[in-house]
């Protein structure tokens, strides 16, 4: 379980905002998982400083990344490095995180200087991959403006723990890639899914409006029928 802030920034795997720039530039990149752990760690330290990634922690994370969890508890847990490569196979962005069941948590990440937009492309492509492989949500950690702009929402500690307990025991979810995956393909696939969701939501809304209209017409017809019946009775009374 991550250190618990009063609030966490959480991204549902189908809710990330996909900008025009991401769609246009994603064709230059590919995504991999667990193929360049040392490179991702080095990139994070280069951008953010060593901080908590001191040598003993690096060693522990690398063992968990390569061998997985070997404890006695039934725990579907893994340490992962996610890598974004440019067309010349240079590592330009990455994420260091861990999975527990169907939840992925980012610990830190990086983007090389001079690679405009690469960090956002890596986030969107990662989100698509998480959805494709069965993850339910992405814990982005502390609340920050850019995360909310990407589509993340703020979750209270109580709700976070409740959802984590519900989704942490999923055992059929694995974060892995056999080869380089086109970032453009991942972005397009997620975008298509989002469009299908919007279309489905639109049909439900339209269907609801039609049903409301039917009920309104039926109510109006019933009201008119009642008025006509009352008028007819009044007419009979007057004739009597």
CSV table of C-alpha atoms in Angstrom, one decimal:
chain,number,residue,atom,x,y,z
A,1,UNK,CA,0.0,0.0,0.0
A,2,UNK,CA,1.4,3.5,-0.9
A,3,UNK,CA,2.0,6.1,1.7
A,4,UNK,CA,-1.4,7.6,2.3
A,5,UNK,CA,-1.9,11.3,1.7
A,6,UNK,CA,-5.3,12.7,2.8
A,7,UNK,CA,-6.2,12.7,-0.9
A,8,UNK,CA,-4.9,10.8,-3.9
A,9,UNK,CA,-5.0,11.7,-7.6
A,10,UNK,CA,-6.7,8.8,-9.4
A,11,UNK,CA,-7.1,8.2,-13.2
A,12,UNK,CA,-9.8,5.9,-14.5
A,13,UNK,CA,-8.1,4.0,-17.3
A,14,UNK,CA,-10.6,5.2,-20.0
A,15,UNK,CA,-10.8,8.8,-18.9
A,16,UNK,CA,-7.5,10.4,-19.8
A,17,UNK,CA,-7.6,13.5,-22.0
A,18,UNK,CA,-6.1,12.9,-25.4
A,19,UNK,CA,-5.0,16.1,-27.0
A,20,UNK,CA,-4.6,16.8,-30.7
A,21,UNK,CA,-0.8,17.2,-30.2
A,22,UNK,CA,-0.6,13.7,-28.6
A,23,UNK,CA,-2.5,12.1,-31.5
A,24,UNK,CA,-0.3,13.9,-34.1
A,25,UNK,CA,3.1,13.2,-32.4
A,26,UNK,CA,2.5,9.7,-31.1
A,27,UNK,CA,3.6,8.1,-34.4
A,28,UNK,CA,7.3,8.9,-33.5
A,29,UNK,CA,7.3,6.6,-30.5
A,30,UNK,CA,7.0,3.1,-29.2
A,31,UNK,CA,6.3,1.7,-25.7
A,32,UNK,CA,7.8,-1.2,-23.7
A,33,UNK,CA,7.5,-2.6,-20.2
A,34,UNK,CA,10.3,-3.9,-18.0
A,35,UNK,CA,13.0,-3.8,-20.7
A,36,UNK,CA,15.1,-0.9,-19.4
A,37,UNK,CA,14.7,-0.7,-15.7
A,38,UNK,CA,18.1,0.8,-15.0
A,39,UNK,CA,17.6,3.4,-17.7
A,40,UNK,CA,14.3,4.5,-16.2
A,41,UNK,CA,15.8,4.7,-12.7
A,42,UNK,CA,18.8,6.7,-14.1
A,43,UNK,CA,16.4,9.1,-16.0
A,44,UNK,CA,14.3,9.7,-12.9
A,45,UNK,CA,17.4,10.5,-10.8
A,46,UNK,CA,18.8,12.7,-13.5
A,47,UNK,CA,15.6,14.8,-13.6
A,48,UNK,CA,14.5,14.7,-9.9
A,49,UNK,CA,17.7,13.9,-8.0
A,50,UNK,CA,18.4,10.7,-6.0
A,51,UNK,CA,15.9,11.5,-3.2
A,52,UNK,CA,14.4,8.2,-2.0
A,53,UNK,CA,16.0,6.3,-4.9
A,54,UNK,CA,19.2,5.7,-3.0
A,55,UNK,CA,21.3,2.7,-3.9
A,56,UNK,CA,19.8,0.2,-1.4
A,57,UNK,CA,16.3,1.1,-2.7
A,58,UNK,CA,17.4,0.8,-6.3
A,59,UNK,CA,18.8,-2.7,-5.6
A,60,UNK,CA,15.6,-3.8,-3.8
A,61,UNK,CA,13.3,-2.5,-6.6
A,62,UNK,CA,15.5,-4.1,-9.3
A,63,UNK,CA,15.3,-7.5,-7.6
A,64,UNK,CA,11.5,-7.2,-7.3
A,65,UNK,CA,11.3,-6.1,-11.0
A,66,UNK,CA,13.3,-9.1,-12.2
A,67,UNK,CA,12.2,-11.8,-9.8
A,68,UNK,CA,8.8,-10.6,-8.7
A,69,UNK,CA,7.3,-11.1,-5.2
A,70,UNK,CA,8.4,-14.4,-3.7
A,71,UNK,CA,6.9,-14.1,-0.2
A,72,UNK,CA,4.4,-16.4,1.4
A,73,UNK,CA,1.3,-14.2,1.2
A,74,UNK,CA,-1.0,-14.5,-1.8
A,75,UNK,CA,-0.2,-11.2,-3.3
A,76,UNK,CA,-0.3,-10.3,-7.0
A,77,UNK,CA,2.4,-7.6,-6.9
A,78,UNK,CA,5.1,-6.4,-9.3
A,79,UNK,CA,7.6,-3.6,-9.7
A,80,UNK,CA,7.6,-2.2,-13.3
A,81,UNK,CA,9.5,0.2,-15.5
A,82,UNK,CA,7.6,1.6,-18.5
A,83,UNK,CA,9.7,3.0,-21.3
A,84,UNK,CA,9.0,5.3,-24.2
A,85,UNK,CA,11.4,5.2,-27.2
A,86,UNK,CA,11.8,7.5,-30.1
A,87,UNK,CA,12.3,6.3,-33.7
A,88,UNK,CA,16.1,6.0,-33.1
A,89,UNK,CA,15.5,3.7,-30.2
A,90,UNK,CA,16.5,6.3,-27.6
A,91,UNK,CA,14.8,6.2,-24.2
A,92,UNK,CA,13.1,9.5,-24.0
A,93,UNK,CA,10.5,9.1,-21.1
A,94,UNK,CA,9.6,6.5,-18.6
A,95,UNK,CA,7.6,5.6,-15.5
A,96,UNK,CA,8.6,3.6,-12.4
A,97,UNK,CA,5.7,2.1,-10.5
A,98,UNK,CA,4.1,-1.0,-9.1
A,99,UNK,CA,1.0,-3.1,-9.6
A,100,UNK,CA,-1.2,-4.6,-7.0
A,101,UNK,CA,-4.0,-6.7,-8.5
A,102,UNK,CA,-5.8,-4.5,-11.0
A,103,UNK,CA,-4.3,-1.2,-9.7
A,104,UNK,CA,-1.2,0.5,-11.0
A,105,UNK,CA,0.6,3.1,-8.9
A,106,UNK,CA,3.2,5.5,-10.3
A,107,UNK,CA,6.1,6.2,-8.0
A,108,UNK,CA,8.1,8.5,-10.2
A,109,UNK,CA,8.9,9.2,-13.9
A,110,UNK,CA,11.0,11.3,-16.2
A,111,UNK,CA,11.2,12.9,-19.6
A,112,UNK,CA,14.4,13.8,-21.5
A,113,UNK,CA,15.0,17.5,-22.1
A,114,UNK,CA,14.2,18.6,-25.6
A,115,UNK,CA,11.5,16.0,-26.2
A,116,UNK,CA,8.4,18.2,-26.2
A,117,UNK,CA,5.3,16.2,-25.5
A,118,UNK,CA,7.0,12.9,-25.0
A,119,UNK,CA,6.0,12.7,-21.3
A,120,UNK,CA,2.3,13.2,-22.1
A,121,UNK,CA,2.5,10.7,-24.9
A,122,UNK,CA,4.0,8.1,-22.5
A,123,UNK,CA,1.2,8.8,-20.0
A,124,UNK,CA,-1.6,8.3,-22.6
A,125,UNK,CA,0.0,5.3,-24.2
A,126,UNK,CA,0.6,3.7,-20.7
A,127,UNK,CA,-3.1,4.4,-19.8
A,128,UNK,CA,-4.2,2.6,-23.0
A,129,UNK,CA,-1.9,-0.4,-22.2
A,130,UNK,CA,-3.2,-0.5,-18.6
A,131,UNK,CA,-6.8,-0.7,-19.9
A,132,UNK,CA,-5.9,-3.3,-22.6
A,133,UNK,CA,-4.3,-5.5,-20.0
A,134,UNK,CA,-7.2,-5.4,-17.5
A,135,UNK,CA,-6.3,-2.7,-15.0
A,136,UNK,CA,-9.1,-0.8,-13.5
A,137,UNK,CA,-7.5,2.5,-12.3
A,138,UNK,CA,-4.2,4.3,-12.1
A,139,UNK,CA,-3.0,5.8,-8.8
A,140,UNK,CA,-1.0,8.9,-9.8
A,141,UNK,CA,-0.1,9.8,-6.2
A,142,UNK,CA,-0.3,13.3,-4.7
A,143,UNK,CA,-2.7,15.8,-6.2
A,144,UNK,CA,-1.1,18.1,-8.8
A,145,UNK,CA,-2.7,20.4,-11.4
A,146,UNK,CA,-1.3,18.7,-14.5
A,147,UNK,CA,-2.7,15.3,-13.4
A,148,UNK,CA,-6.2,16.8,-13.0
A,149,UNK,CA,-5.8,18.4,-16.5
A,150,UNK,CA,-5.1,15.0,-17.9
A,151,UNK,CA,-8.5,13.8,-16.5
A,152,UNK,CA,-7.6,12.5,-13.1
A,153,UNK,CA,-9.9,13.1,-10.1
A,154,UNK,CA,-9.3,13.5,-6.4
A,155,UNK,CA,-10.1,10.6,-4.2
A,156,UNK,CA,-10.3,10.7,-0.4
A,157,UNK,CA,-8.2,8.4,1.7
A,158,UNK,CA,-11.2,6.5,2.8
A,159,UNK,CA,-12.5,5.9,-0.7
A,160,UNK,CA,-9.0,5.0,-1.9
A,161,UNK,CA,-8.5,2.3,0.7
A,162,UNK,CA,-12.0,0.9,0.0
A,163,UNK,CA,-11.3,0.6,-3.8
A,164,UNK,CA,-7.8,-0.7,-3.3
A,165,UNK,CA,-9.1,-3.5,-1.0
A,166,UNK,CA,-11.7,-4.4,-3.7
A,167,UNK,CA,-9.3,-4.5,-6.7
A,168,UNK,CA,-6.0,-5.7,-5.2
A,169,UNK,CA,-6.9,-9.4,-5.3
A,170,UNK,CA,-7.4,-9.6,-9.1
A,171,UNK,CA,-5.0,-12.3,-10.2
A,172,UNK,CA,-5.7,-12.3,-14.0
A,173,UNK,CA,-4.0,-8.9,-14.6
A,174,UNK,CA,-0.4,-8.7,-15.9
A,175,UNK,CA,1.6,-5.6,-17.0
A,176,UNK,CA,3.9,-6.8,-19.7
A,177,UNK,CA,4.8,-6.4,-23.4
A,178,UNK,CA,6.5,-8.9,-25.6
A,179,UNK,CA,8.0,-6.2,-27.9
A,180,UNK,CA,7.9,-2.5,-28.8
A,181,UNK,CA,4.3,-1.4,-29.2
A,182,UNK,CA,3.4,1.6,-31.4
A,183,UNK,CA,2.4,4.5,-29.2
A,184,UNK,CA,0.2,5.8,-32.0
A,185,UNK,CA,-1.7,2.4,-32.1
A,186,UNK,CA,-2.2,2.6,-28.3
A,187,UNK,CA,-3.4,6.2,-28.5
A,188,UNK,CA,-5.8,5.5,-31.4
A,189,UNK,CA,-7.2,2.4,-29.6
A,190,UNK,CA,-8.0,4.3,-26.5
A,191,UNK,CA,-9.4,7.2,-28.4
A,192,UNK,CA,-11.7,4.8,-30.3
A,193,UNK,CA,-12.9,3.3,-27.0
A,194,UNK,CA,-13.6,6.8,-25.7
A,195,UNK,CA,-15.7,7.6,-28.8
A,196,UNK,CA,-17.6,4.4,-28.3
A,197,UNK,CA,-18.3,5.3,-24.7
A,198,UNK,CA,-19.5,8.8,-25.7
A,199,UNK,CA,-21.7,7.3,-28.5
A,200,UNK,CA,-23.2,4.8,-26.1
A,201,UNK,CA,-23.8,7.5,-23.5
A,202,UNK,CA,-25.5,9.6,-26.1
A,203,UNK,CA,-27.8,6.8,-27.1
A,204,UNK,CA,-28.7,6.2,-23.5
A,205,UNK,CA,-29.4,9.9,-23.0
A,206,UNK,CA,-31.4,10.1,-26.2
A,207,UNK,CA,-33.3,7.0,-25.2
A,208,UNK,CA,-34.0,8.5,-21.8
A,209,UNK,CA,-35.3,11.7,-23.4
A,210,UNK,CA,-37.5,9.7,-25.7
A,211,UNK,CA,-38.9,7.8,-22.8
A,212,UNK,CA,-39.5,11.0,-20.9
A,213,UNK,CA,-41.3,12.4,-23.9
A,214,UNK,CA,-43.4,9.2,-24.2
A,215,UNK,CA,-44.4,9.5,-20.5
A,216,UNK,CA,-45.1,13.2,-20.9
A,217,UNK,CA,-47.4,12.5,-23.9
A,218,UNK,CA,-49.1,9.7,-22.1
A,219,UNK,CA,-49.7,11.8,-19.1
A,220,UNK,CA,-51.0,14.6,-21.3
A,221,UNK,CA,-53.3,12.2,-23.1
A,222,UNK,CA,-54.6,10.8,-19.8
A,223,UNK,CA,-55.2,14.4,-18.5
A,224,UNK,CA,-57.1,15.3,-21.7
A,225,UNK,CA,-59.1,12.1,-21.5
A,226,UNK,CA,-60.0,12.9,-17.9
A,227,UNK,CA,-61.1,16.4,-19.0
A,228,UNK,CA,-63.2,15.0,-21.8
A,229,UNK,CA,-64.8,12.4,-19.5
A,230,UNK,CA,-65.6,15.2,-16.9
A,231,UNK,CA,-67.1,17.4,-19.6
A,232,UNK,CA,-69.2,14.5,-20.9
A,233,UNK,CA,-70.5,13.8,-17.4
A,234,UNK,CA,-71.3,17.4,-16.9
A,235,UNK,CA,-73.2,17.5,-20.1
A,236,UNK,CA,-75.3,14.5,-19.1
A,237,UNK,CA,-76.0,16.1,-15.8
A,238,UNK,CA,-77.2,19.3,-17.5
A,239,UNK,CA,-79.5,17.3,-19.8
A,240,UNK,CA,-81.0,15.5,-16.8
